[in-house]
Tab-separated table of N, CA and C in Angstrom:
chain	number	residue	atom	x	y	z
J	1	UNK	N	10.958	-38.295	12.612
J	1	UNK	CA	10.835	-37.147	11.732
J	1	UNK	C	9.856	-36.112	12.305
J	2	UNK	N	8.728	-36.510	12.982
J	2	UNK	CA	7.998	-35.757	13.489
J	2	UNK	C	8.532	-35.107	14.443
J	3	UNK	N	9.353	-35.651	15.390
J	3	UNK	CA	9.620	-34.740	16.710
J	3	UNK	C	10.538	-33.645	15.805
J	4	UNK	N	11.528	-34.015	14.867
J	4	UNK	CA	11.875	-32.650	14.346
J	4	UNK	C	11.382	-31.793	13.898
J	5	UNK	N	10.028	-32.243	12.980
J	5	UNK	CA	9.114	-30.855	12.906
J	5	UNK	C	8.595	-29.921	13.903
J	6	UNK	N	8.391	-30.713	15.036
J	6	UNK	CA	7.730	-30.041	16.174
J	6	UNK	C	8.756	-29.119	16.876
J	7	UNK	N	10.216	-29.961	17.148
J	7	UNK	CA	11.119	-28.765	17.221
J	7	UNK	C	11.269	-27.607	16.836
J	8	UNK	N	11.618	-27.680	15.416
J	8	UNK	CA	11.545	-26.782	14.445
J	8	UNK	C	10.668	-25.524	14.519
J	9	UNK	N	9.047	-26.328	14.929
J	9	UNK	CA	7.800	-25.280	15.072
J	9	UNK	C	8.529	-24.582	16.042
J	10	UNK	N	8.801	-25.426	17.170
J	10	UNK	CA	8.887	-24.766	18.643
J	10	UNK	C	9.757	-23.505	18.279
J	11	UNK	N	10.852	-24.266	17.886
J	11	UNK	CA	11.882	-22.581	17.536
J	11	UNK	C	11.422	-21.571	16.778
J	12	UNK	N	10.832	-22.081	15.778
J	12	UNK	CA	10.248	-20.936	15.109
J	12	UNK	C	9.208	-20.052	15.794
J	13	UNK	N	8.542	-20.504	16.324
J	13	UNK	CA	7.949	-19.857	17.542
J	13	UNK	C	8.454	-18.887	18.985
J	14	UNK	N	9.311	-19.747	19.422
J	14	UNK	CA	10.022	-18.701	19.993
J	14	UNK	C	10.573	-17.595	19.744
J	15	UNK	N	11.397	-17.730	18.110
J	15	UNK	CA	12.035	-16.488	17.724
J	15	UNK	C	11.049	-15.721	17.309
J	16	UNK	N	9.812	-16.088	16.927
J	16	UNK	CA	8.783	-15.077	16.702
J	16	UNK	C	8.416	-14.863	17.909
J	17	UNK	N	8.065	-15.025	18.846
J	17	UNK	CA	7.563	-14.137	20.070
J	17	UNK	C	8.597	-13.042	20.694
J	18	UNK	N	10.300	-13.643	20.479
J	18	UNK	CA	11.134	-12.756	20.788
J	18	UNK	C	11.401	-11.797	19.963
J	19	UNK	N	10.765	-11.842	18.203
J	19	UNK	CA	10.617	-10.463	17.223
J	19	UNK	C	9.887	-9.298	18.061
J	20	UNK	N	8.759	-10.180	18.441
J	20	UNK	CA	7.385	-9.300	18.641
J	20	UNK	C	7.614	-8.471	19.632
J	21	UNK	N	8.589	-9.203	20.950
J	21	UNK	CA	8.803	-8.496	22.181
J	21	UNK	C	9.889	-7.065	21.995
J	22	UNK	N	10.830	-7.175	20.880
J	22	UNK	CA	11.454	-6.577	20.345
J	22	UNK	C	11.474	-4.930	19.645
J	23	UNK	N	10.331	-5.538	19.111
J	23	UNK	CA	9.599	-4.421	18.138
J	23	UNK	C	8.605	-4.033	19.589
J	24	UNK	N	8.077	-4.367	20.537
J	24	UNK	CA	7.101	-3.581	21.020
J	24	UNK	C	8.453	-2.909	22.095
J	25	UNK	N	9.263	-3.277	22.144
J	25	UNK	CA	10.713	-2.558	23.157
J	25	UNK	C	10.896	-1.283	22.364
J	26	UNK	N	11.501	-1.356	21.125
J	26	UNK	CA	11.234	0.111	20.043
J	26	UNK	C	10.431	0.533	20.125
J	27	UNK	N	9.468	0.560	19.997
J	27	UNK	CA	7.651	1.140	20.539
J	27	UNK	C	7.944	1.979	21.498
J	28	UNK	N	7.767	1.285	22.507
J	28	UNK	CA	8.553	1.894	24.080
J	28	UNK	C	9.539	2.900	24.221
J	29	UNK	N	10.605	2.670	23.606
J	29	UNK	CA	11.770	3.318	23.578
J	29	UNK	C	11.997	4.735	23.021
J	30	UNK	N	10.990	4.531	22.095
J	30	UNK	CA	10.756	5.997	20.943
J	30	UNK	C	9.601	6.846	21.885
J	31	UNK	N	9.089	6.299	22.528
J	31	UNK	CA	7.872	6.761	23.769
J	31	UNK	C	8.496	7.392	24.532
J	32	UNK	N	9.792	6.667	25.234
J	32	UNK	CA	10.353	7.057	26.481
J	32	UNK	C	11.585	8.310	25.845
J	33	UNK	N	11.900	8.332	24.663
J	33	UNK	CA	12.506	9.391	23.874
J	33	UNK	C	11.600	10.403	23.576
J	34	UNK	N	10.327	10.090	23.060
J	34	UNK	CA	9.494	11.127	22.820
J	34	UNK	C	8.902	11.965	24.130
J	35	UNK	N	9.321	11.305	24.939
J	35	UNK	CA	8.698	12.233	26.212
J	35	UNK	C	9.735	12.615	26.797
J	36	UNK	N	10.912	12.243	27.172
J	36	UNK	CA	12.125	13.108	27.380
J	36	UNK	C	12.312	14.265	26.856
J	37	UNK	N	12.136	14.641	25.301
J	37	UNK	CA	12.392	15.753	24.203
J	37	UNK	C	11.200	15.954	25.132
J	38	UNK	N	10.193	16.149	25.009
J	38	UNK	CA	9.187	17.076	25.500
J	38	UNK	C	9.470	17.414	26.788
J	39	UNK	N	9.846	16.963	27.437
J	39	UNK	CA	10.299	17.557	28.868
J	39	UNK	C	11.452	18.165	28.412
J	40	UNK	N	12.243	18.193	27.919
J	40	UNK	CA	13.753	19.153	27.557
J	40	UNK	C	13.035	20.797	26.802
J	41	UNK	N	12.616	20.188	25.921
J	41	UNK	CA	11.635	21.444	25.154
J	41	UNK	C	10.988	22.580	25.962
J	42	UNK	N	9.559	21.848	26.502
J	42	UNK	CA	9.128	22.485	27.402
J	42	UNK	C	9.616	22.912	28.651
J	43	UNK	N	10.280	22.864	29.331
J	43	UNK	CA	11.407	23.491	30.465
J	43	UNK	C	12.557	24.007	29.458
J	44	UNK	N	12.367	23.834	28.408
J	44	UNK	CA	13.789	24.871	27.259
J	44	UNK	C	15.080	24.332	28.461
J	45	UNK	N	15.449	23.083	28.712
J	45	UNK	CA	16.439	22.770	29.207
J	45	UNK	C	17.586	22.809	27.840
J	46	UNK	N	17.507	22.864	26.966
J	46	UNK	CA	18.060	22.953	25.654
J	46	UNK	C	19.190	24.154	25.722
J	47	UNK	N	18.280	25.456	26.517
J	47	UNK	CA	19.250	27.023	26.532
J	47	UNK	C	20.263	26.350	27.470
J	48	UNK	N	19.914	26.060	28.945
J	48	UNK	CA	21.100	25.746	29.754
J	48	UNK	C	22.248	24.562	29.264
J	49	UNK	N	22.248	23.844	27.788
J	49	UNK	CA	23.206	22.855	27.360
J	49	UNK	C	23.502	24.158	26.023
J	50	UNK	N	23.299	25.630	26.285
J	50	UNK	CA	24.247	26.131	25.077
J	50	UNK	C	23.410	26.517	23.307
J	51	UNK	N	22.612	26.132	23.364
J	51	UNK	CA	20.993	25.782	22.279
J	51	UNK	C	20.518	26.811	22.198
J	52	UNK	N	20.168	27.137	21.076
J	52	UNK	CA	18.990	28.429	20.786
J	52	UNK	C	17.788	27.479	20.322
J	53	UNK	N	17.889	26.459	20.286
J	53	UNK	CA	16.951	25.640	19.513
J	53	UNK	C	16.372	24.404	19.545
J	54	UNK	N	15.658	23.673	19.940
J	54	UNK	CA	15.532	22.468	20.782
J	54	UNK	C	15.645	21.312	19.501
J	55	UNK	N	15.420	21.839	17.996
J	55	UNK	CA	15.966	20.916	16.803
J	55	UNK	C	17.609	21.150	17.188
J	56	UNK	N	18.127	22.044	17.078
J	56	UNK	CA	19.294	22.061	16.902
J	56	UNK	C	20.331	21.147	18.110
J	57	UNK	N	19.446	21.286	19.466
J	57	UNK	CA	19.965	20.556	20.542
J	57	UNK	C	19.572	19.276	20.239
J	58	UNK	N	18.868	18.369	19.232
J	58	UNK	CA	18.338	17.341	19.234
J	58	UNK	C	19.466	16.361	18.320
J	59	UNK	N	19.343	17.096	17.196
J	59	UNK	CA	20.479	17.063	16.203
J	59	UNK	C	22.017	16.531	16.819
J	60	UNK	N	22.652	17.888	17.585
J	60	UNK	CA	23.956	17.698	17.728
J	60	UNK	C	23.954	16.969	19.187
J	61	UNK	N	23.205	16.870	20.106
J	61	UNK	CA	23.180	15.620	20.836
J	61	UNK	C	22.875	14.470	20.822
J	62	UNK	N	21.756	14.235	19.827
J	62	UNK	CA	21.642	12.706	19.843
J	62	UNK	C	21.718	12.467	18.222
J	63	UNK	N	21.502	13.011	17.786
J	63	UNK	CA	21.591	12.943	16.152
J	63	UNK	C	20.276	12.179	15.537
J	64	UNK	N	19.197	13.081	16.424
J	64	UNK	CA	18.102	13.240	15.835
J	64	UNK	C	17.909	14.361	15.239
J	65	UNK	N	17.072	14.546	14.053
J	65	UNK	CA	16.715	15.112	13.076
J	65	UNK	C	15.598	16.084	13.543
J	66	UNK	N	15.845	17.331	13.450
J	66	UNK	CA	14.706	18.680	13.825
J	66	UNK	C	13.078	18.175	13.252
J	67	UNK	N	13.276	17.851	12.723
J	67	UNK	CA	11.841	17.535	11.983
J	67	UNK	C	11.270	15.775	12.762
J	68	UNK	N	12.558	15.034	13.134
J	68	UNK	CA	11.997	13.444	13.844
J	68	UNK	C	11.718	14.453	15.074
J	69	UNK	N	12.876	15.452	15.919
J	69	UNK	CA	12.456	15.764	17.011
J	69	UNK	C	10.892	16.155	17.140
J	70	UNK	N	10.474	17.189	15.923
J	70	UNK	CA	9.524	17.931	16.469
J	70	UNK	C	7.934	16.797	16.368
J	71	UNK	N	8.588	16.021	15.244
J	71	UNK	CA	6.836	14.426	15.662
J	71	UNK	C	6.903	13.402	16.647
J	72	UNK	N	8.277	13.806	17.193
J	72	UNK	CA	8.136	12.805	18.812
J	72	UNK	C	7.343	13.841	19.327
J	73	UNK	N	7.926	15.090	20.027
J	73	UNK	CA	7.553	15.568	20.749
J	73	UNK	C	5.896	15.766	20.854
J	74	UNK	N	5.946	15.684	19.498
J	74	UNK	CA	3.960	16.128	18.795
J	74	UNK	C	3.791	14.532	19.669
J	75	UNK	N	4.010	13.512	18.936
J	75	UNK	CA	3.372	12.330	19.871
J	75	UNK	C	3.155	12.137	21.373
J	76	UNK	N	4.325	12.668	21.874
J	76	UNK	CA	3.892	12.488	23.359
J	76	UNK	C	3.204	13.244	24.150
J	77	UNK	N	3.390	14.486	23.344
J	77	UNK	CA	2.029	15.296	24.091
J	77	UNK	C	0.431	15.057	23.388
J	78	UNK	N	0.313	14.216	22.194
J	78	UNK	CA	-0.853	13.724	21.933
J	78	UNK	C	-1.165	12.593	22.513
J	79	UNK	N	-0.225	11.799	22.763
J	79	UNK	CA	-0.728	10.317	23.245
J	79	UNK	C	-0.111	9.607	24.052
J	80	UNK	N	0.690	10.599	24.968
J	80	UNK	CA	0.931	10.332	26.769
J	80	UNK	C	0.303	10.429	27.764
J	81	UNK	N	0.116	9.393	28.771
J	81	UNK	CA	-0.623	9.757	29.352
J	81	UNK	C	0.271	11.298	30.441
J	82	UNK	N	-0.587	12.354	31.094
J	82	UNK	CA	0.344	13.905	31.394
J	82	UNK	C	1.351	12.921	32.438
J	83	UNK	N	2.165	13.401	32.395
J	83	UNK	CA	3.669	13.760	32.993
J	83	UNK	C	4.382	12.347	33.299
J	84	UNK	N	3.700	11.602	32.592
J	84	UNK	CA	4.538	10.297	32.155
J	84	UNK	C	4.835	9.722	30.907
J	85	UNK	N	6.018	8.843	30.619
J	85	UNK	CA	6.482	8.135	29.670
J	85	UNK	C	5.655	6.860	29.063
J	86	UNK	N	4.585	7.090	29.235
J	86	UNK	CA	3.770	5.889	28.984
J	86	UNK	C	2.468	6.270	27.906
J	87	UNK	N	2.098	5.657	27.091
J	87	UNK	CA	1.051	5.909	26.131
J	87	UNK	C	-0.434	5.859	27.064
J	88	UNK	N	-1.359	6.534	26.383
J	88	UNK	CA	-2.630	6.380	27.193
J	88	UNK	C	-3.293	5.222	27.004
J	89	UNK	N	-4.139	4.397	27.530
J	89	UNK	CA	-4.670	3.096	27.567
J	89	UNK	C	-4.813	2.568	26.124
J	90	UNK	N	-5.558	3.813	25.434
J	90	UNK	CA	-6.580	3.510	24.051
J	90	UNK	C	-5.142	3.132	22.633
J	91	UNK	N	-4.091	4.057	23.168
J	91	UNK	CA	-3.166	4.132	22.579
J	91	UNK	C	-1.748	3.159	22.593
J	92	UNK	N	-1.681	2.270	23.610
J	92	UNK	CA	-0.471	1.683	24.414
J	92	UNK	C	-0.540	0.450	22.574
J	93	UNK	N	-1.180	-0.313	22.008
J	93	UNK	CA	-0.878	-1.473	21.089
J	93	UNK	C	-0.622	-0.850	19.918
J	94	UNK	N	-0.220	0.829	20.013
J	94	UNK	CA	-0.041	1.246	18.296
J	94	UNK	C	1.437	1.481	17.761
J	95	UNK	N	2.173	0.952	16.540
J	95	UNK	CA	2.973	1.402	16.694
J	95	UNK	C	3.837	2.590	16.361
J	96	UNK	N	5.148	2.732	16.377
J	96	UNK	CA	4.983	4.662	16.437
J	96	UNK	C	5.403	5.458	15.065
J	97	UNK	N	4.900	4.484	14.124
J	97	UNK	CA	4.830	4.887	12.855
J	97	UNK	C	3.374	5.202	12.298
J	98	UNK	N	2.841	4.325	12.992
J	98	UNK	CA	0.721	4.526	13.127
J	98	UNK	C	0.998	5.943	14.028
J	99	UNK	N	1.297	6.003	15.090
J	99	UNK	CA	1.192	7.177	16.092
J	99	UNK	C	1.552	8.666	15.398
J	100	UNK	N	2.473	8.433	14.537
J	100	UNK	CA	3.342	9.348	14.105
J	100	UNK	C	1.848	10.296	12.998
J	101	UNK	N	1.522	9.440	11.996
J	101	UNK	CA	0.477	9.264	11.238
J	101	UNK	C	-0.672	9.658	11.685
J	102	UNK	N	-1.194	9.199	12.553
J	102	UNK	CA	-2.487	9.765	13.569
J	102	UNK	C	-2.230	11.441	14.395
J	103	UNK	N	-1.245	11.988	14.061
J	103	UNK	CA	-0.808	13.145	14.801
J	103	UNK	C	-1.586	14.384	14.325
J	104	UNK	N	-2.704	14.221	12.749
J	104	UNK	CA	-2.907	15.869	12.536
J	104	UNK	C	-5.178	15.260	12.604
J	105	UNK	N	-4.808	13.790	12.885
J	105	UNK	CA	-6.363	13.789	13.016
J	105	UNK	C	-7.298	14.065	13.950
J	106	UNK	N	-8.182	14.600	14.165
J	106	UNK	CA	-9.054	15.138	14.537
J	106	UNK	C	-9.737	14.386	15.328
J	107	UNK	N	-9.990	14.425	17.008
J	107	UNK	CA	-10.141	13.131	18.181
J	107	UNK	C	-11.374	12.258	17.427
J	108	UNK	N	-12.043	12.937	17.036
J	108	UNK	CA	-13.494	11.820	15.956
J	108	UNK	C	-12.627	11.387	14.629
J	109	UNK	N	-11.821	11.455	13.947
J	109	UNK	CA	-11.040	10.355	13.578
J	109	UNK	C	-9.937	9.564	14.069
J	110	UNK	N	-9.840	9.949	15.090
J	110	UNK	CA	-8.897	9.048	15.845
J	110	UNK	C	-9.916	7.845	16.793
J	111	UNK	N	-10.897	7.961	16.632
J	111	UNK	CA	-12.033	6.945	17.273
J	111	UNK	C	-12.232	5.871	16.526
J	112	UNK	N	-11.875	6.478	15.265
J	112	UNK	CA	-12.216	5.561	13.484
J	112	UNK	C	-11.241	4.169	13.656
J	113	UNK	N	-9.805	4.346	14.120
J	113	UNK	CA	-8.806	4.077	14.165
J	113	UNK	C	-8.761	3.284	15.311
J	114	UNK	N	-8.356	1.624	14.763
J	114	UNK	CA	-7.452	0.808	15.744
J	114	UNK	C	-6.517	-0.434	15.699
J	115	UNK	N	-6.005	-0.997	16.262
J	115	UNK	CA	-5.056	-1.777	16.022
J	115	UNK	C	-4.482	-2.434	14.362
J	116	UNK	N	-5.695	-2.436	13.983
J	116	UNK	CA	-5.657	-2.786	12.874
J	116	UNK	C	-5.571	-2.226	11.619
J	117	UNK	N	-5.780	-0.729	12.071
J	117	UNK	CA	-5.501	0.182	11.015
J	117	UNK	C	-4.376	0.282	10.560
J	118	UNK	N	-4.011	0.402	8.963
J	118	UNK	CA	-2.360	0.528	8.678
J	118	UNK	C	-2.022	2.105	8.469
J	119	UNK	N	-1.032	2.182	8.109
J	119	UNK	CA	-0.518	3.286	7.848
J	119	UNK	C	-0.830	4.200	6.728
J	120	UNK	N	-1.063	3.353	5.630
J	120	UNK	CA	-1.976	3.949	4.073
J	120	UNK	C	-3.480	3.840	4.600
J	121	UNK	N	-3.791	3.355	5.407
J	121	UNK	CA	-5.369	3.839	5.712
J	121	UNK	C	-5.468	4.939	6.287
J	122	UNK	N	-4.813	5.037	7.607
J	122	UNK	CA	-4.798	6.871	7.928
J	122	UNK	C	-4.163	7.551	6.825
J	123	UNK	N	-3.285	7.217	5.720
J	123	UNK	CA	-3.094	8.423	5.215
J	123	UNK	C	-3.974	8.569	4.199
J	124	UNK	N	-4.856	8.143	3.841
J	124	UNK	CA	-6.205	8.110	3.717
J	124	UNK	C	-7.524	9.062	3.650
J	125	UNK	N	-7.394	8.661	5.493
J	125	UNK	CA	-8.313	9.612	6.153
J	125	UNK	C	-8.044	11.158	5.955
J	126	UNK	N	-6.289	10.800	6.003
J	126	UNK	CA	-5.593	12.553	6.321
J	126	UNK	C	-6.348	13.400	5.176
J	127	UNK	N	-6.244	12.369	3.782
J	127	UNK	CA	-6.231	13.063	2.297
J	127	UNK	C	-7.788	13.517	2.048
J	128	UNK	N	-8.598	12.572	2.419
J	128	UNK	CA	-10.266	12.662	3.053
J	128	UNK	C	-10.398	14.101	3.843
J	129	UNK	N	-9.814	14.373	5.234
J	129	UNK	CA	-9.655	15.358	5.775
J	129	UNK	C	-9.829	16.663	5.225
J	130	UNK	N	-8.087	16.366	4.422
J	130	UNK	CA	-7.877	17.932	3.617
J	130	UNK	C	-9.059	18.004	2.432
J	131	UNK	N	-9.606	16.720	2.011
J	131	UNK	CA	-10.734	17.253	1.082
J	131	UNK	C	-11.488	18.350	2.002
J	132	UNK	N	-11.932	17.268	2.731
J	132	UNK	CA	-13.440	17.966	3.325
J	132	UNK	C	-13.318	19.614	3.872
J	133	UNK	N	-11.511	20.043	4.357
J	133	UNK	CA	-11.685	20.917	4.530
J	133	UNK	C	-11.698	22.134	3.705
J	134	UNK	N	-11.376	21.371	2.157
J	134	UNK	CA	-11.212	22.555	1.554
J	134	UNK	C	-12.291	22.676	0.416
J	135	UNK	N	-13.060	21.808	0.780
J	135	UNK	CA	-14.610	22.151	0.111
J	135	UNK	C	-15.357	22.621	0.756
J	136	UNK	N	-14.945	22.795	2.609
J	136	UNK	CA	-16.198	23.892	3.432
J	136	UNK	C	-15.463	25.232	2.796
J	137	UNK	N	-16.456	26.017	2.658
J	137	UNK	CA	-15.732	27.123	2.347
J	137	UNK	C	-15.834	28.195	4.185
J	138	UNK	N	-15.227	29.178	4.072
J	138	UNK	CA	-14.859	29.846	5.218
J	138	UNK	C	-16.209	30.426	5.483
J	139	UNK	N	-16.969	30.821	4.927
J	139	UNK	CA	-18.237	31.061	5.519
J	139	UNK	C	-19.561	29.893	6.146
J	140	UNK	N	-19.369	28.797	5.533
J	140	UNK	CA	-19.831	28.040	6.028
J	140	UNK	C	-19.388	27.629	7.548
J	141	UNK	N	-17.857	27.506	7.675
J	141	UNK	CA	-17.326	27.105	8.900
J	141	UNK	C	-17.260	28.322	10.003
J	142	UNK	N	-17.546	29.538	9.565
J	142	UNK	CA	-17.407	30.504	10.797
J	142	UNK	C	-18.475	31.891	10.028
J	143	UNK	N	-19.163	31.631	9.411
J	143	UNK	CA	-20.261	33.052	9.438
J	143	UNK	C	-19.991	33.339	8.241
J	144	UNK	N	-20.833	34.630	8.099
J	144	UNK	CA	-21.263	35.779	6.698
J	144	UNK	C	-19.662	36.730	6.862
J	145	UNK	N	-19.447	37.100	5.930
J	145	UNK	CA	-18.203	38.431	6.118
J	145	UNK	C	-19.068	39.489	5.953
J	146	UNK	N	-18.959	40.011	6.818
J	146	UNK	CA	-19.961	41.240	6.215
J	146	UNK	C	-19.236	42.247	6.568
J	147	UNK	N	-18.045	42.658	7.285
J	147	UNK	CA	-17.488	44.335	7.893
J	147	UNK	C	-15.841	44.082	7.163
J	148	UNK	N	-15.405	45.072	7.860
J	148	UNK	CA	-14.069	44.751	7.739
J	148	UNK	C	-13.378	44.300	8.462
J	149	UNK	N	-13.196	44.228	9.508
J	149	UNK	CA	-13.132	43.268	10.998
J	149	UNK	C	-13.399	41.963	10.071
J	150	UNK	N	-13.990	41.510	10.250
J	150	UNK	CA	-14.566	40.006	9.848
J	150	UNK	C	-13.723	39.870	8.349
J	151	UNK	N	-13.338	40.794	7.375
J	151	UNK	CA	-12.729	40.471	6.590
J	151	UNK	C	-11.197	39.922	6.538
J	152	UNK	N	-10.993	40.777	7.639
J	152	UNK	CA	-9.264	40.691	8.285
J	152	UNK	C	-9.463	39.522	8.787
J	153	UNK	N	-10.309	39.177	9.828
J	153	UNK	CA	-10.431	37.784	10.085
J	153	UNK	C	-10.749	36.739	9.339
J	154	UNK	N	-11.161	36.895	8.388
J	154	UNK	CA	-11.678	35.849	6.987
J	154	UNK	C	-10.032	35.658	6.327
J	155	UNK	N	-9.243	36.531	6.510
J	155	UNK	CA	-7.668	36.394	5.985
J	155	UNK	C	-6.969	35.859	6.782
J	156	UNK	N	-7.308	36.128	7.910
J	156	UNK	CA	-6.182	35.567	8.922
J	156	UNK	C	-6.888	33.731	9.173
J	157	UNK	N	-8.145	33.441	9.064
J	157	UNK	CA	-8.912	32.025	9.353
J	157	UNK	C	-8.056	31.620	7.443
J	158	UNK	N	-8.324	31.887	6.872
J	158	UNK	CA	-7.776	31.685	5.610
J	158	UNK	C	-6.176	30.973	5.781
J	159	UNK	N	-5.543	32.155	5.959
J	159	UNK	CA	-3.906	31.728	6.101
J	159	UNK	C	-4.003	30.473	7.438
J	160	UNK	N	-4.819	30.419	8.163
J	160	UNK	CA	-4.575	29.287	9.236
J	160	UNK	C	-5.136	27.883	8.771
J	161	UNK	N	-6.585	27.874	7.899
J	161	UNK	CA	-6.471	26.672	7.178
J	161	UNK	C	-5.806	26.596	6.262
J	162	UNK	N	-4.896	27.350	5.445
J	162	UNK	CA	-4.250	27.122	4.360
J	162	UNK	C	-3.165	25.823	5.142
J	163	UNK	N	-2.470	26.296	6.407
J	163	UNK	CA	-1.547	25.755	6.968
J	163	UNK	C	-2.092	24.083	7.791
J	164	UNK	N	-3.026	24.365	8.075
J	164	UNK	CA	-3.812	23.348	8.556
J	164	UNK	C	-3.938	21.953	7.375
J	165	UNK	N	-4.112	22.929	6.549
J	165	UNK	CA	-4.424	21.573	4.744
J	165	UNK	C	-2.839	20.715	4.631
J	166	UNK	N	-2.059	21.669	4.693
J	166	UNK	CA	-0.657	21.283	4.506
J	166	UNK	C	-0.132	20.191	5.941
J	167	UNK	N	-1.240	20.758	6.656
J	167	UNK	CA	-0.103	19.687	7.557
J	167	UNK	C	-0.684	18.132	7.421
J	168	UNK	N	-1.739	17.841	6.680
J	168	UNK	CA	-2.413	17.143	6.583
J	168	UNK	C	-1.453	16.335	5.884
J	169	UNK	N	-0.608	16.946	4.913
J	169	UNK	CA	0.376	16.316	4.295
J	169	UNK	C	1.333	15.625	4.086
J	170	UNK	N	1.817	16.282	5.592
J	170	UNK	CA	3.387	16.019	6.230
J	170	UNK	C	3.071	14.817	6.306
């Protein structure tokens, strides 16, 4: 009876190491996709296949979604190492739903963050984030308004954290 338990373990074991190898192959795969789109994007190889649009070329060629295209592409230029398909050292054990998630934080919260962090903990931090940024007020973070110059710029820093809070969201 015992050697069948031990069997049993054994298999169960194996098929769990072959889950694990599995899921870190998807990892990979969405890496080696996310950095392709960024090389298509950035060289706009998209116009020469007929495209005004590198969502729209993403879409009707692979039948990825303008919005999945545009958080690969955000990932691999955040957490590739340059001009390869490969994650950077600090980054290679995360997976790309954590990666995806870690995309609007700020490199001192991305230090906060590791293997073990889940996905409702960065979104978390994100919601922490948009507090903190929208209790500095605009003079605290960039000066006195005092002209009109500086007022136009107090509108235009305005409309850019407004957008900044929101992406905190996505």
């Amino acid at each position: 009876m015992e050697n069948l338990q031990e069997i049993r373990l054994e298999q169960h074991e194996l098929i769990k190491n072959r889950i694990k190898q599995s899921i870190s192959q998807v990892c990979a795969n969405y890496i080696s996709i996310a950095y392709d789109l960024k090389e298509i994007s950035t060289k706009k190889l998209y116009i020469d296949a007929g495209y005004s649009g590198m969502g729209k070329y993403a879409l009707s060629e692979f039948g990825i979604s303008e919005d999945k295209c545009s958080w690969l592409i955000k990932v691999a230029e955040k957490f590739c190492l340059p001009e390869q398909a490969e994650l950077m050292p600090q980054y290679k054990d995360f997976g790309i739903s954590v990666l995806r998630e870690m995309l609007p934080l700020s490199d001192e919260k991305l230090e906060e963050i590791d293997t073990s962090t889940t996905v409702a903990q960065i979104r978390n931090m994100k919601k922490e984030a948009k507090e903190e940024l929208k209790e500095k007020s605009i003079e605290e973070q960039y000066g006195p308004i005092d002209d009109l110059n500086n007022q136009l710029l107090f509108s235009i820093v305005n409309l850019i954290t407004d957008k900044l809070i929101n992406a905190y969201e996505d």
